[in-house]
Amino acid sequence: AQSVTQPDIHITVSEGASLELRCNYSYGATPYLFWYVQSPGQGLQLLLKYFSGDTLVQGIKGFEAEFKRSQSSFNLRKPSVHWSDAAEYFCAVGAPEYGNKLVFGAGTILRVKS
Amino acid sequence: GAGVSQSPRYKVAKRGQDVALRCDPISGHVSLFWYQQALGQGPEFLTYFQNEAQLDKSGLPSDRFFAERPEGSVSTLKIQRTQQEDSAVYLCASSRGGEASYEQYFGPGTRLTVT
């Protein structure tokens, strides 16, 4: 069955430092890939998406992600973290052979220290 | 423009009560999804509509859960005889059709607490 793994439950970085959040998936073909951010008490906001083409995708708020087919990964990066980036981040995957739903990872909570 | 809205934002129900959760999707979005998010976990799929047709309800955990979207716009998720394990945040998402159905935009959720 398809699955999405976010190995890090919590990550703490200093403000201004770089960030990488990991996401690995288990699917038969190249799926559609997404990163969402959720602030406390809020819904999910779409940061970026990958459907096809260039494997490095740019999103909102200065985030980017790189699709690596050989590693079945779609890691999220940001060169310089701001205190307002503290939130929970979810990787999500969809694939036509499994219907129109998204399958989410368990999330990574990002803490930013000043 | 207006995003996805959900009401109520918070609902407390006594065990055994029925509840109804409402979702107003983004105007013009043909696809609508319901997800359940338990505390400390990622959202899990419940059901999917394309216009008024419920095309996938494979994620509904029991026959106490029922969803409808009679006119292809507003949707209601109903939970009958609520149990404590139903306590969660219920998220609604909408999207355009075709391949774009995977690009889903979420509402703020309804936090259901069953006591």
Short mmCIF file of C-alpha atoms in Angstrom, two decimals:
data_model
loop_
_atom_site.label_atom_id
_atom_site.label_comp_id
_atom_site.label_asym_id
_atom_site.label_seq_id
_atom_site.Cartn_x
_atom_site.Cartn_y
_atom_site.Cartn_z
CA ALA A 1 0.00 0.00 0.00
CA GLN A 2 1.08 3.55 -0.61
CA SER A 3 2.71 5.37 2.29
CA VAL A 4 4.38 8.66 3.11
CA THR A 5 7.12 8.91 5.72
CA GLN A 6 8.34 12.03 7.46
CA PRO A 7 11.17 10.70 9.63
CA ASP A 8 11.50 13.75 11.87
CA ILE A 9 8.68 14.42 14.33
CA HIS A 10 10.30 17.61 15.64
CA ILE A 11 13.03 19.85 14.27
CA THR A 12 14.47 22.93 15.94
CA VAL A 13 16.50 25.47 13.99
CA SER A 14 17.85 28.89 14.79
CA GLU A 15 16.36 31.89 13.09
CA GLY A 16 18.34 32.62 9.95
CA ALA A 17 19.63 29.05 9.62
CA SER A 18 18.79 26.80 6.71
CA LEU A 19 16.10 24.15 6.89
CA GLU A 20 15.49 20.77 5.29
CA LEU A 21 12.46 18.63 6.07
CA ARG A 22 12.49 15.09 4.78
CA CYS A 23 9.76 13.20 3.01
CA ASN A 24 9.89 9.72 1.51
CA TYR A 25 7.07 7.91 -0.25
CA SER A 26 6.27 4.42 -1.35
CA TYR A 27 4.36 4.37 -4.63
CA GLY A 28 4.59 2.35 -7.81
CA ALA A 29 4.83 5.24 -10.24
CA THR A 30 5.78 8.89 -10.08
CA PRO A 31 3.08 10.44 -7.96
CA TYR A 32 1.95 14.02 -7.50
CA LEU A 33 3.76 15.56 -4.54
CA PHE A 34 2.81 18.37 -2.18
CA TRP A 35 3.93 20.19 0.92
CA TYR A 36 1.42 21.85 3.23
CA VAL A 37 1.92 23.97 6.35
CA GLN A 38 -0.45 24.07 9.31
CA SER A 39 -0.30 26.69 12.03
CA PRO A 40 -2.02 25.94 15.37
CA GLY A 41 -5.79 25.98 15.01
CA GLN A 42 -5.58 26.59 11.29
CA GLY A 43 -6.24 24.55 8.20
CA LEU A 44 -3.59 23.38 5.77
CA GLN A 45 -1.97 25.89 3.43
CA LEU A 46 -0.43 24.65 0.20
CA LEU A 47 3.27 25.58 0.02
CA LEU A 48 4.23 23.94 -3.27
CA LYS A 49 3.47 21.11 -5.63
CA TYR A 50 5.16 18.79 -8.12
CA PHE A 51 3.30 17.24 -11.05
CA SER A 52 6.01 16.80 -13.67
CA GLY A 53 8.93 18.58 -15.33
CA ASP A 54 11.66 20.41 -13.45
CA THR A 55 12.41 18.43 -10.31
CA LEU A 56 13.19 21.56 -8.28
CA VAL A 57 10.00 23.44 -7.53
CA GLN A 58 9.55 26.82 -5.94
CA GLY A 59 6.73 27.63 -3.58
CA ILE A 60 5.42 30.41 -1.44
CA LYS A 61 7.18 32.00 1.52
CA GLY A 62 10.63 31.23 0.08
CA PHE A 63 10.29 27.44 0.24
CA GLU A 64 11.49 25.01 -2.41
CA ALA A 65 11.45 21.24 -2.77
CA GLU A 66 13.35 18.77 -4.87
CA PHE A 67 11.92 15.56 -6.28
CA LYS A 68 14.46 12.73 -6.42
CA ARG A 69 13.01 9.71 -8.17
CA SER A 70 15.93 7.42 -7.29
CA GLN A 71 15.44 8.09 -3.60
CA SER A 72 11.62 8.35 -3.65
CA SER A 73 12.04 11.63 -1.81
CA PHE A 74 10.58 15.13 -1.94
CA ASN A 75 12.45 17.16 0.66
CA LEU A 76 11.44 20.69 1.59
CA ARG A 77 14.09 23.37 1.98
CA LYS A 78 14.42 26.99 2.94
CA PRO A 79 17.74 28.84 2.97
CA SER A 80 16.97 31.15 5.90
CA VAL A 81 14.24 30.41 8.41
CA HIS A 82 12.11 33.14 9.99
CA TRP A 83 10.44 32.89 13.38
CA SER A 84 7.06 32.99 11.61
CA ASP A 85 7.89 29.68 9.90
CA ALA A 86 7.30 27.81 13.17
CA ALA A 87 4.42 25.45 12.38
CA GLU A 88 3.73 21.86 11.42
CA TYR A 89 4.63 20.72 7.92
CA PHE A 90 2.98 17.88 6.05
CA CYS A 91 4.13 16.07 2.95
CA ALA A 92 1.32 14.64 0.84
CA VAL A 93 1.16 12.34 -2.17
CA GLY A 94 -1.49 11.54 -4.74
CA ALA A 95 -1.58 9.08 -7.62
CA PRO A 96 -4.35 8.28 -10.12
CA GLU A 97 -4.10 4.54 -9.51
CA TYR A 98 -5.19 5.16 -5.91
CA GLY A 99 -8.03 7.56 -6.67
CA ASN A 100 -8.17 11.31 -6.15
CA LYS A 101 -7.25 11.39 -2.47
CA LEU A 102 -4.06 12.66 -0.93
CA VAL A 103 -2.11 10.51 1.50
CA PHE A 104 -0.33 12.52 4.17
CA GLY A 105 2.73 11.94 6.28
CA ALA A 106 2.50 12.28 10.05
CA GLY A 107 3.98 15.77 9.95
CA THR A 108 7.11 17.51 11.22
CA ILE A 109 6.82 20.20 13.88
CA LEU A 110 9.27 23.02 13.25
CA ARG A 111 10.44 25.11 16.15
CA VAL A 112 12.47 28.26 15.52
CA LYS A 113 14.72 29.60 18.23
CA SER A 114 15.90 33.19 18.29
CA GLY B 1 -11.30 35.35 -3.36
CA ALA B 2 -13.04 33.42 -0.63
CA GLY B 3 -11.48 30.19 0.46
CA VAL B 4 -13.04 27.04 1.81
CA SER B 5 -15.18 27.69 4.86
CA GLN B 6 -16.40 25.25 7.48
CA SER B 7 -18.91 25.48 10.26
CA PRO B 8 -19.05 25.14 13.13
CA ARG B 9 -15.39 25.64 13.98
CA TYR B 10 -15.83 23.80 17.26
CA LYS B 11 -18.41 21.24 18.28
CA VAL B 12 -18.81 19.42 21.58
CA ALA B 13 -21.13 16.45 21.53
CA LYS B 14 -22.16 13.98 24.17
CA ARG B 15 -21.53 10.38 23.27
CA GLY B 16 -24.46 9.06 21.31
CA GLN B 17 -25.50 12.40 19.82
CA ASP B 18 -25.65 13.05 16.09
CA VAL B 19 -23.62 15.89 14.58
CA ALA B 20 -23.57 17.63 11.21
CA LEU B 21 -20.54 19.45 9.87
CA ARG B 22 -20.79 21.86 6.95
CA CYS B 23 -18.34 22.72 4.20
CA ASP B 24 -18.58 25.55 1.67
CA PRO B 25 -16.02 24.95 -1.09
CA ILE B 26 -14.32 27.50 -3.28
CA SER B 27 -16.77 28.68 -5.90
CA GLY B 28 -16.46 26.68 -9.11
CA HIS B 29 -14.50 23.80 -7.59
CA VAL B 30 -16.03 20.54 -8.74
CA SER B 31 -14.08 18.27 -6.40
CA LEU B 32 -14.67 18.15 -2.66
CA PHE B 33 -12.93 16.02 -0.05
CA TRP B 34 -13.36 15.27 3.64
CA TYR B 35 -10.41 14.29 5.82
CA GLN B 36 -10.14 13.37 9.49
CA GLN B 37 -7.13 14.56 11.48
CA ALA B 38 -6.57 12.94 14.87
CA LEU B 39 -4.39 14.70 17.41
CA GLY B 40 -0.73 14.55 16.46
CA GLN B 41 -1.35 12.88 13.11
CA GLY B 42 -1.66 13.80 9.49
CA PRO B 43 -5.06 14.09 7.81
CA GLU B 44 -6.66 10.85 6.64
CA PHE B 45 -9.02 10.63 3.70
CA LEU B 46 -12.69 10.00 4.35
CA THR B 47 -14.62 10.63 1.15
CA TYR B 48 -14.59 12.41 -2.24
CA PHE B 49 -17.24 14.08 -4.37
CA GLN B 50 -17.12 15.17 -7.96
CA ASN B 51 -20.00 17.62 -8.28
CA GLU B 52 -22.89 15.89 -6.52
CA ALA B 53 -21.61 12.36 -7.08
CA GLN B 54 -19.84 10.63 -4.22
CA LEU B 55 -17.16 8.75 -6.12
CA ASP B 56 -15.09 7.41 -3.25
CA LYS B 57 -16.17 6.72 0.31
CA SER B 58 -13.55 4.13 1.08
CA GLY B 59 -12.18 6.09 4.03
CA LEU B 60 -15.38 6.38 6.02
CA PRO B 61 -14.63 4.45 9.22
CA SER B 62 -18.11 3.08 9.83
CA ASP B 63 -21.69 3.28 8.67
CA ARG B 64 -22.24 5.96 11.30
CA PHE B 65 -20.47 8.38 8.95
CA PHE B 66 -22.45 9.80 6.05
CA ALA B 67 -21.64 12.63 3.63
CA GLU B 68 -23.69 14.38 1.00
CA ARG B 69 -23.37 17.15 -1.54
CA PRO B 70 -26.84 17.29 -3.09
CA GLU B 71 -26.40 20.29 -5.39
CA GLY B 72 -22.72 19.93 -6.13
CA SER B 73 -21.64 22.80 -3.90
CA VAL B 74 -22.10 22.77 -0.12
CA SER B 75 -21.36 19.46 1.58
CA THR B 76 -22.39 18.06 4.94
CA LEU B 77 -20.62 15.34 6.89
CA LYS B 78 -22.94 13.67 9.36
CA ILE B 79 -21.84 11.43 12.20
CA GLN B 80 -24.53 9.44 13.95
CA ARG B 81 -24.32 8.14 17.52
CA THR B 82 -20.95 9.78 18.12
CA GLN B 83 -18.26 7.85 19.98
CA GLN B 84 -15.20 9.13 21.79
CA GLU B 85 -12.94 7.85 19.04
CA ASP B 86 -14.68 10.26 16.65
CA SER B 87 -13.00 13.18 18.43
CA ALA B 88 -10.78 14.80 15.81
CA VAL B 89 -10.51 17.75 13.47
CA TYR B 90 -12.55 17.29 10.32
CA LEU B 91 -11.06 19.05 7.33
CA CYS B 92 -12.80 19.84 4.08
CA ALA B 93 -10.87 20.52 0.88
CA SER B 94 -11.91 21.52 -2.62
CA SER B 95 -10.20 21.54 -5.99
CA ARG B 96 -10.80 21.84 -9.70
CA GLY B 97 -11.37 18.76 -11.81
CA GLY B 98 -9.08 16.46 -13.72
CA GLU B 99 -5.41 16.34 -12.75
CA ALA B 100 -5.93 19.55 -10.78
CA SER B 101 -8.15 17.64 -8.38
CA TYR B 102 -4.99 16.71 -6.51
CA GLU B 103 -4.21 20.39 -5.83
CA GLN B 104 -6.51 20.64 -2.85
CA TYR B 105 -7.32 23.77 -0.83
CA PHE B 106 -8.32 23.22 2.76
CA GLY B 107 -10.72 24.91 5.10
CA PRO B 108 -9.92 25.70 8.76
CA GLY B 109 -11.54 22.51 9.99
CA THR B 110 -14.14 21.63 12.59
CA ARG B 111 -12.77 20.38 15.89
CA LEU B 112 -15.17 17.75 17.25
CA THR B 113 -14.90 16.72 20.87
CA VAL B 114 -17.07 13.84 22.06
CA THR B 115 -17.51 13.66 25.83
#
